[in-house]
CSV table of C-alpha atoms in Angstrom, one decimal:
chain,number,residue,atom,x,y,z
A,29,MET,CA,22.2,-0.7,-2.4
A,30,ARG,CA,22.5,-4.5,-3.8
A,31,GLU,CA,25.5,-6.3,-5.7
A,32,TYR,CA,26.2,-10.0,-6.2
A,33,LEU,CA,29.4,-12.2,-5.8
A,34,GLU,CA,29.5,-15.5,-8.0
A,35,ARG,CA,31.1,-18.1,-5.6
A,36,PRO,CA,31.4,-22.1,-6.5
A,37,GLY,CA,28.0,-23.5,-5.9
A,38,PHE,CA,26.0,-20.2,-4.6
A,39,ILE,CA,25.4,-16.3,-5.6
A,40,ALA,CA,26.1,-14.2,-2.5
A,41,GLU,CA,23.8,-10.7,-2.3
A,42,VAL,CA,25.5,-8.0,-0.8
A,43,ILE,CA,23.9,-5.3,0.9
A,44,ARG,CA,24.9,-1.8,1.9
A,45,THR,CA,23.5,-0.5,5.1
A,46,ASP,CA,24.5,2.9,7.4
A,47,ARG,CA,22.7,0.7,10.1
A,48,ARG,CA,25.3,-2.0,10.6
A,49,LYS,CA,28.9,-1.6,11.7
A,50,THR,CA,29.7,-5.2,11.2
A,51,ALA,CA,29.2,-7.8,8.7
A,52,ASP,CA,26.2,-10.1,9.0
A,53,ILE,CA,26.1,-13.5,7.0
A,54,ARG,CA,23.2,-14.9,6.8
A,55,VAL,CA,21.4,-18.2,4.7
A,56,GLU,CA,17.7,-17.8,4.2
A,57,ASP,CA,15.3,-20.0,2.2
A,58,GLY,CA,19.1,-21.4,0.8
A,59,ALA,CA,19.9,-18.1,-0.3
A,60,VAL,CA,23.3,-16.3,1.2
A,61,LEU,CA,22.6,-12.7,1.9
A,62,ILE,CA,25.4,-10.8,3.8
A,63,VAL,CA,24.6,-7.4,5.1
A,64,ILE,CA,27.4,-5.0,5.4
A,65,PRO,CA,28.4,-1.6,6.4
A,66,ILE,CA,28.3,0.8,3.2
A,67,SER,CA,32.1,1.8,3.7
A,68,LEU,CA,33.1,-1.8,3.8
A,69,PRO,CA,35.4,-2.9,0.8
A,70,ILE,CA,34.5,-5.5,-1.5
A,71,GLU,CA,38.0,-7.0,-0.6
A,72,ARG,CA,37.0,-7.6,3.0
A,73,VAL,CA,33.5,-9.3,1.5
A,74,ASP,CA,35.5,-11.4,-0.4
A,75,SER,CA,37.4,-12.8,2.4
A,76,LEU,CA,34.7,-12.9,4.7
A,77,LEU,CA,33.0,-15.6,2.1
A,78,LYS,CA,35.9,-17.8,2.1
A,79,THR,CA,36.6,-18.0,5.8
A,80,LYS,CA,32.9,-18.8,6.3
A,81,ARG,CA,32.6,-20.9,2.8
A,82,THR,CA,32.5,-24.1,4.8
A,83,TRP,CA,29.7,-22.6,6.9
A,84,ILE,CA,27.9,-21.6,4.1
A,85,LYS,CA,27.9,-24.8,2.6
A,86,GLU,CA,27.0,-27.0,5.0
A,87,LYS,CA,23.7,-24.7,5.7
A,88,ILE,CA,23.1,-24.9,1.8
A,89,ALA,CA,23.1,-28.2,2.3
A,90,LEU,CA,20.6,-28.7,4.9
A,91,HIS,CA,18.2,-26.7,2.7
A,92,ARG,CA,18.0,-28.3,0.3
A,93,GLU,CA,17.8,-31.8,2.0
A,94,ALA,CA,14.9,-30.2,4.4
A,95,GLN,CA,13.1,-29.3,1.2
A,96,PRO,CA,9.8,-31.2,0.2
A,97,ALA,CA,10.1,-32.3,-3.9
A,98,SER,CA,9.1,-30.0,-6.1
A,99,GLU,CA,7.6,-30.5,-9.3
A,100,LYS,CA,9.8,-27.3,-10.8
A,101,GLN,CA,12.5,-28.1,-12.6
A,102,PHE,CA,13.4,-24.1,-12.8
A,103,VAL,CA,14.1,-23.9,-16.5
A,104,SER,CA,13.2,-22.1,-20.0
A,105,GLY,CA,9.4,-22.1,-20.0
A,106,GLU,CA,8.1,-23.0,-16.9
A,107,ALA,CA,5.2,-21.1,-15.4
A,108,PHE,CA,5.4,-19.2,-12.0
A,109,SER,CA,2.5,-17.2,-11.0
A,110,TYR,CA,2.7,-13.4,-9.8
A,111,LEU,CA,0.1,-11.6,-8.1
A,112,GLY,CA,-2.6,-14.6,-10.0
A,113,ARG,CA,-1.3,-14.4,-13.2
A,114,ASN,CA,1.7,-17.3,-15.0
A,115,TYR,CA,4.7,-15.5,-16.1
A,116,ARG,CA,7.1,-17.9,-18.2
A,117,LEU,CA,10.4,-18.4,-17.2
A,118,LYS,CA,13.3,-17.3,-19.5
A,119,VAL,CA,16.9,-18.6,-18.3
A,120,GLU,CA,20.0,-17.1,-19.7
A,121,GLU,CA,23.3,-18.2,-19.2
A,122,GLY,CA,26.2,-15.9,-17.9
A,123,ALA,CA,27.7,-13.7,-15.4
A,124,PHE,CA,24.6,-13.6,-12.7
A,125,GLN,CA,21.9,-11.1,-13.0
A,126,PRO,CA,18.9,-10.7,-10.8
A,127,VAL,CA,15.6,-12.0,-11.8
A,128,ARG,CA,13.3,-8.9,-14.1
A,129,LEU,CA,9.8,-9.0,-15.1
A,130,LEU,CA,10.6,-8.2,-18.9
A,131,LYS,CA,7.5,-8.6,-21.0
A,132,GLY,CA,5.5,-10.6,-19.6
A,133,ARG,CA,8.6,-13.0,-19.0
A,134,LEU,CA,10.7,-13.6,-15.7
A,135,VAL,CA,13.8,-13.4,-17.1
A,136,VAL,CA,17.5,-14.6,-15.2
A,137,THR,CA,20.7,-15.2,-16.3
A,138,VAL,CA,23.1,-17.8,-14.1
A,139,PRO,CA,26.2,-19.5,-14.9
A,140,LYS,CA,25.8,-22.7,-15.9
A,141,GLY,CA,26.6,-25.8,-14.2
A,142,LYS,CA,25.0,-28.2,-12.1
A,143,ASP,CA,24.2,-25.7,-9.5
A,144,GLN,CA,22.2,-23.7,-11.8
A,145,PRO,CA,18.4,-25.1,-10.6
A,146,HIS,CA,19.5,-24.1,-6.9
A,147,MET,CA,20.2,-20.8,-8.1
A,148,ILE,CA,17.7,-20.2,-10.4
A,149,ARG,CA,15.5,-21.1,-7.2
A,150,ASN,CA,17.2,-18.5,-4.8
A,151,ALA,CA,16.9,-15.7,-7.7
A,152,LEU,CA,13.3,-16.2,-8.0
A,153,ILE,CA,12.7,-16.1,-4.0
A,154,ARG,CA,15.0,-13.1,-3.9
A,155,TRP,CA,12.7,-11.2,-6.7
A,156,TYR,CA,9.5,-12.6,-5.0
A,157,LYS,CA,10.5,-11.1,-1.3
A,158,ARG,CA,11.3,-7.6,-3.4
A,159,GLN,CA,8.3,-7.1,-4.8
A,160,ALA,CA,6.7,-8.3,-1.3
A,161,GLU,CA,8.2,-5.6,0.5
A,162,GLN,CA,7.5,-3.2,-2.2
A,163,LYS,CA,3.8,-4.2,-2.6
A,164,LEU,CA,2.9,-5.4,1.2
A,165,CYS,CA,4.3,-2.1,2.5
A,166,GLU,CA,2.3,-0.2,0.0
A,167,LYS,CA,-0.9,-2.1,0.9
A,168,VAL,CA,-0.4,-1.6,4.4
A,169,GLU,CA,-0.3,1.9,3.9
A,170,ARG,CA,-3.2,2.3,2.1
A,171,TYR,CA,-6.0,0.0,4.2
A,172,ALA,CA,-4.5,1.0,7.6
A,173,PRO,CA,-6.3,4.7,7.8
A,174,ILE,CA,-9.6,2.2,6.6
A,175,VAL,CA,-9.1,0.2,9.7
A,176,GLY,CA,-8.4,2.5,12.0
A,177,VAL,CA,-5.0,1.3,13.3
A,178,GLU,CA,-1.3,2.0,12.9
A,179,PRO,CA,1.0,-1.5,12.6
A,180,ALA,CA,4.7,-0.8,14.3
A,181,ASP,CA,6.3,-2.2,11.3
A,182,VAL,CA,6.1,-4.0,8.4
A,183,ARG,CA,8.0,-7.7,7.7
A,184,ILE,CA,8.6,-10.7,4.9
A,185,LYS,CA,9.1,-13.8,6.6
A,186,THR,CA,8.9,-17.4,5.3
A,187,PHE,CA,6.3,-19.0,6.9
A,188,LYS,CA,5.2,-22.9,6.2
A,189,SER,CA,1.4,-22.8,7.1
A,190,ARG,CA,0.3,-19.1,6.9
A,191,TRP,CA,0.0,-15.9,5.2
A,192,GLY,CA,1.0,-13.4,7.9
A,193,SER,CA,1.0,-12.9,11.9
A,194,CYS,CA,0.3,-9.6,13.9
A,195,THR,CA,2.7,-9.7,17.0
A,196,ALA,CA,1.9,-8.4,20.5
A,197,LYS,CA,4.0,-5.6,19.8
A,198,GLY,CA,2.2,-4.7,16.5
A,199,ILE,CA,4.6,-5.9,14.1
A,200,LEU,CA,3.1,-7.3,10.6
A,201,GLU,CA,4.5,-9.9,9.1
A,202,PHE,CA,3.7,-11.3,6.1
A,203,ASN,CA,4.8,-15.1,3.9
A,204,TRP,CA,6.2,-13.3,0.6
A,205,ARG,CA,4.7,-16.6,-1.0
A,206,ILE,CA,1.3,-14.6,-1.0
A,207,MET,CA,2.8,-12.7,-3.8
A,208,MET,CA,1.6,-15.8,-6.0
A,209,ALA,CA,-2.1,-15.0,-5.0
A,210,PRO,CA,-4.5,-12.9,-7.1
A,211,ASN,CA,-4.0,-9.5,-5.8
A,212,ARG,CA,-7.8,-9.4,-4.6
A,213,CYS,CA,-6.2,-12.2,-2.2
A,214,VAL,CA,-3.6,-10.2,-1.7
A,215,ASP,CA,-5.4,-7.6,0.1
A,216,TYR,CA,-7.8,-9.7,2.2
A,217,VAL,CA,-3.9,-10.8,4.1
A,218,VAL,CA,-3.1,-7.4,4.4
A,219,VAL,CA,-6.4,-6.5,5.9
A,220,HIS,CA,-6.8,-9.6,7.7
A,221,GLU,CA,-3.9,-8.9,10.1
A,222,LEU,CA,-4.4,-4.8,10.1
A,223,CYS,CA,-7.6,-6.0,11.9
A,224,HIS,CA,-5.4,-7.9,14.5
A,225,LEU,CA,-4.4,-5.0,16.0
A,226,LYS,CA,-7.7,-4.4,16.9
A,227,ARG,CA,-8.6,-8.4,18.0
A,228,HIS,CA,-6.0,-10.4,18.9
A,229,ASP,CA,-8.1,-13.7,17.9
A,230,HIS,CA,-10.5,-15.0,15.4
A,231,SER,CA,-14.0,-14.2,17.1
A,232,ALA,CA,-17.1,-12.8,15.6
A,233,GLU,CA,-16.3,-9.5,16.3
A,234,PHE,CA,-13.1,-9.9,14.5
A,235,TRP,CA,-14.7,-11.0,11.3
A,236,LYS,CA,-17.1,-8.2,11.5
A,237,GLU,CA,-13.8,-5.8,11.5
A,238,VAL,CA,-12.9,-7.3,8.2
A,239,GLY,CA,-15.8,-7.4,7.0
A,240,LYS,CA,-16.4,-3.3,7.3
A,241,VAL,CA,-13.5,-3.3,4.7
A,242,MET,CA,-14.1,-6.5,2.4
A,243,THR,CA,-17.5,-8.1,2.3
A,244,ASP,CA,-16.1,-10.5,0.2
A,245,TYR,CA,-13.6,-11.8,2.6
A,246,GLU,CA,-14.8,-15.7,3.3
A,247,ARG,CA,-14.8,-15.9,-0.7
A,248,LEU,CA,-11.2,-15.2,-0.3
A,249,ARG,CA,-10.4,-16.7,2.2
A,250,THR,CA,-11.9,-19.9,1.4
A,251,TYR,CA,-9.6,-19.5,-2.1
A,252,LEU,CA,-6.4,-19.1,0.3
A,253,LYS,CA,-7.2,-22.1,2.5
A,254,HIS,CA,-7.4,-24.5,-0.4
A,255,SER,CA,-4.2,-23.0,-2.4
A,256,GLU,CA,-0.9,-24.5,-3.0
A,257,TYR,CA,1.2,-21.5,-3.7
A,258,GLY,CA,4.8,-21.6,-3.1
A,259,VAL,CA,5.2,-25.6,-2.5
A,260,TRP,CA,8.4,-25.4,-4.5
């Protein structure tokens, strides 16, 4: 269950879960996230955000300073790739609404102000992460029996220079930015990490396992190696 709270300079995404007894405030990729128990009153959430406002603003500022220069201005008409296809951004002004894919456009509603580009960027990242959570889990479920493995868990992460990883505990971690690549490339990354559950190296035996499932893996691997998805 997700809710959104508009506050000066940022939008806080509120997630209610029965797996927490206390509130947890995070700033991930410059976006504010607060995970709370299901029964916690929204007034209490507002109080927590006020208490942590200075810390939140500092975290957001540090994230912005660390970001490389981007050609994106996050305005209507800009193109953003999803599964290899470009979709035009449509920005509407008003009370915040998360990104929706409507009639071939990525539509987002944000309040007017100097922080609007940052809010749009964060809203887009949140949308890509939600798509990654759904699509990558579906693909893992599809390919795991074919590879002949069973991962311990699937998690969505932010990596600077890799598309995914397989931990020693059998947890598959995927970079949300892979959702910008063509669908076949996403399949390859999933198969690649699943095969690491058999071989934790990049030996000839490992690539043989990948090739059993995807005969065109070399082409896909080369394509991703030279791609620049998600530089914004």
